[in-house]
Amino acid sequence: MKANIKLFFSGIKDFFKTADILLLVLSIAASSIGLVLIYSATRSYNTNSYMAVQISAMVIGIIFFVVFSIVDIDIISQQWPLLVLFNFVLI
């Protein structure tokens, strides 16, 4: 049990060493300002669905940030043909 906790905290420590924390903080700040603006613009609708969508998008974005911060760039660069195909599908 102690080994699992130690491994968990070492993973978090490694994440904060390699991740661009300034980018994360600025993105969360900009998204928070967006939340305030969405709330202000939609409060007369008596619904919070717009806020829920924006908060969900923020959480998904933070999850993607963490995942892509952990993944080694060499692994991603080796799969460049799949990434090109994926981008063409998105277009």
Tab-separated table of C-alpha atoms in Angstrom:
chain	number	residue	atom	x	y	z
A	1	MET	CA	0.000	0.000	0.000
A	2	LYS	CA	2.798	2.436	0.899
A	3	ALA	CA	4.599	1.603	-2.348
A	4	ASN	CA	1.498	2.529	-4.369
A	5	ILE	CA	1.157	5.862	-2.591
A	6	LYS	CA	4.863	6.565	-3.072
A	7	LEU	CA	4.573	5.700	-6.777
A	8	PHE	CA	1.528	7.962	-7.123
A	9	PHE	CA	3.282	10.940	-5.556
A	10	SER	CA	6.437	10.355	-7.600
A	11	GLY	CA	4.272	10.426	-10.733
A	12	ILE	CA	2.750	13.737	-9.686
A	13	LYS	CA	6.221	15.091	-8.915
A	14	ASP	CA	7.468	14.042	-12.381
A	15	PHE	CA	4.435	15.669	-14.001
A	16	PHE	CA	5.141	19.021	-12.365
A	17	LYS	CA	8.809	18.790	-13.404
A	18	THR	CA	8.027	18.221	-17.089
A	19	ALA	CA	4.739	20.061	-17.660
A	20	ASP	CA	4.464	23.693	-18.704
A	21	ILE	CA	2.651	24.937	-15.611
A	22	LEU	CA	2.545	28.549	-16.833
A	23	LEU	CA	0.605	27.418	-19.904
A	24	LEU	CA	-1.815	25.473	-17.721
A	25	VAL	CA	-2.376	28.395	-15.346
A	26	LEU	CA	-2.905	30.899	-18.171
A	27	SER	CA	-5.321	28.552	-19.946
A	28	ILE	CA	-7.345	28.016	-16.788
A	29	ALA	CA	-7.387	31.780	-16.159
A	30	ALA	CA	-8.617	32.511	-19.694
A	31	SER	CA	-11.250	29.784	-19.437
A	32	SER	CA	-12.386	31.141	-16.078
A	33	ILE	CA	-12.857	34.576	-17.601
A	34	GLY	CA	-14.853	32.878	-20.345
A	35	LEU	CA	-17.015	31.201	-17.710
A	36	VAL	CA	-17.771	34.561	-16.121
A	37	LEU	CA	-18.678	36.020	-19.507
A	38	ILE	CA	-20.905	33.064	-20.413
A	39	TYR	CA	-22.651	33.275	-17.052
A	40	SER	CA	-23.187	36.995	-17.485
A	41	ALA	CA	-24.529	36.606	-21.020
A	42	THR	CA	-26.862	33.687	-20.280
A	43	ARG	CA	-28.155	34.318	-16.765
A	44	SER	CA	-31.456	35.667	-18.113
A	45	TYR	CA	-32.128	32.275	-19.787
A	46	ASN	CA	-32.582	30.610	-16.368
A	47	THR	CA	-30.431	27.669	-17.437
A	48	ASN	CA	-26.940	26.584	-16.609
A	49	SER	CA	-26.476	24.313	-19.604
A	50	TYR	CA	-24.044	26.709	-21.287
A	51	MET	CA	-21.946	26.818	-18.133
A	52	ALA	CA	-22.013	23.024	-17.849
A	53	VAL	CA	-20.786	22.657	-21.415
A	54	GLN	CA	-17.970	25.144	-20.841
A	55	ILE	CA	-16.910	23.520	-17.569
A	56	SER	CA	-16.956	20.106	-19.248
A	57	ALA	CA	-14.757	21.442	-22.041
A	58	MET	CA	-12.345	22.884	-19.457
A	59	VAL	CA	-12.074	19.553	-17.659
A	60	ILE	CA	-11.529	17.666	-20.926
A	61	GLY	CA	-8.852	20.181	-21.914
A	62	ILE	CA	-7.045	19.784	-18.590
A	63	ILE	CA	-7.159	15.995	-18.953
A	64	PHE	CA	-5.675	16.242	-22.471
A	65	PHE	CA	-2.988	18.609	-21.142
A	66	VAL	CA	-1.992	16.118	-18.463
A	67	VAL	CA	-2.002	13.166	-20.879
A	68	PHE	CA	0.057	14.945	-23.538
A	69	SER	CA	2.465	16.245	-20.896
A	70	ILE	CA	3.120	12.702	-19.724
A	71	VAL	CA	3.473	11.079	-23.162
A	72	ASP	CA	6.991	11.133	-24.600
A	73	ILE	CA	7.258	13.234	-27.765
A	74	ASP	CA	9.414	10.570	-29.453
A	75	ILE	CA	6.529	8.116	-29.268
A	76	ILE	CA	4.193	10.629	-30.894
A	77	SER	CA	6.707	11.598	-33.595
A	78	GLN	CA	7.135	7.966	-34.636
A	79	GLN	CA	3.417	7.807	-35.393
A	80	TRP	CA	3.364	10.823	-37.707
A	81	PRO	CA	1.554	9.048	-40.606
A	82	LEU	CA	-1.390	8.289	-38.323
A	83	LEU	CA	-1.433	11.880	-37.121
A	84	VAL	CA	-1.483	13.177	-40.705
A	85	LEU	CA	-4.354	10.828	-41.546
A	86	PHE	CA	-6.230	11.910	-38.421
A	87	ASN	CA	-5.825	15.579	-39.364
A	88	PHE	CA	-7.094	14.965	-42.897
A	89	VAL	CA	-10.150	13.237	-41.447
A	90	LEU	CA	-10.772	16.255	-39.213
A	91	ILE	CA	-10.633	18.614	-42.186
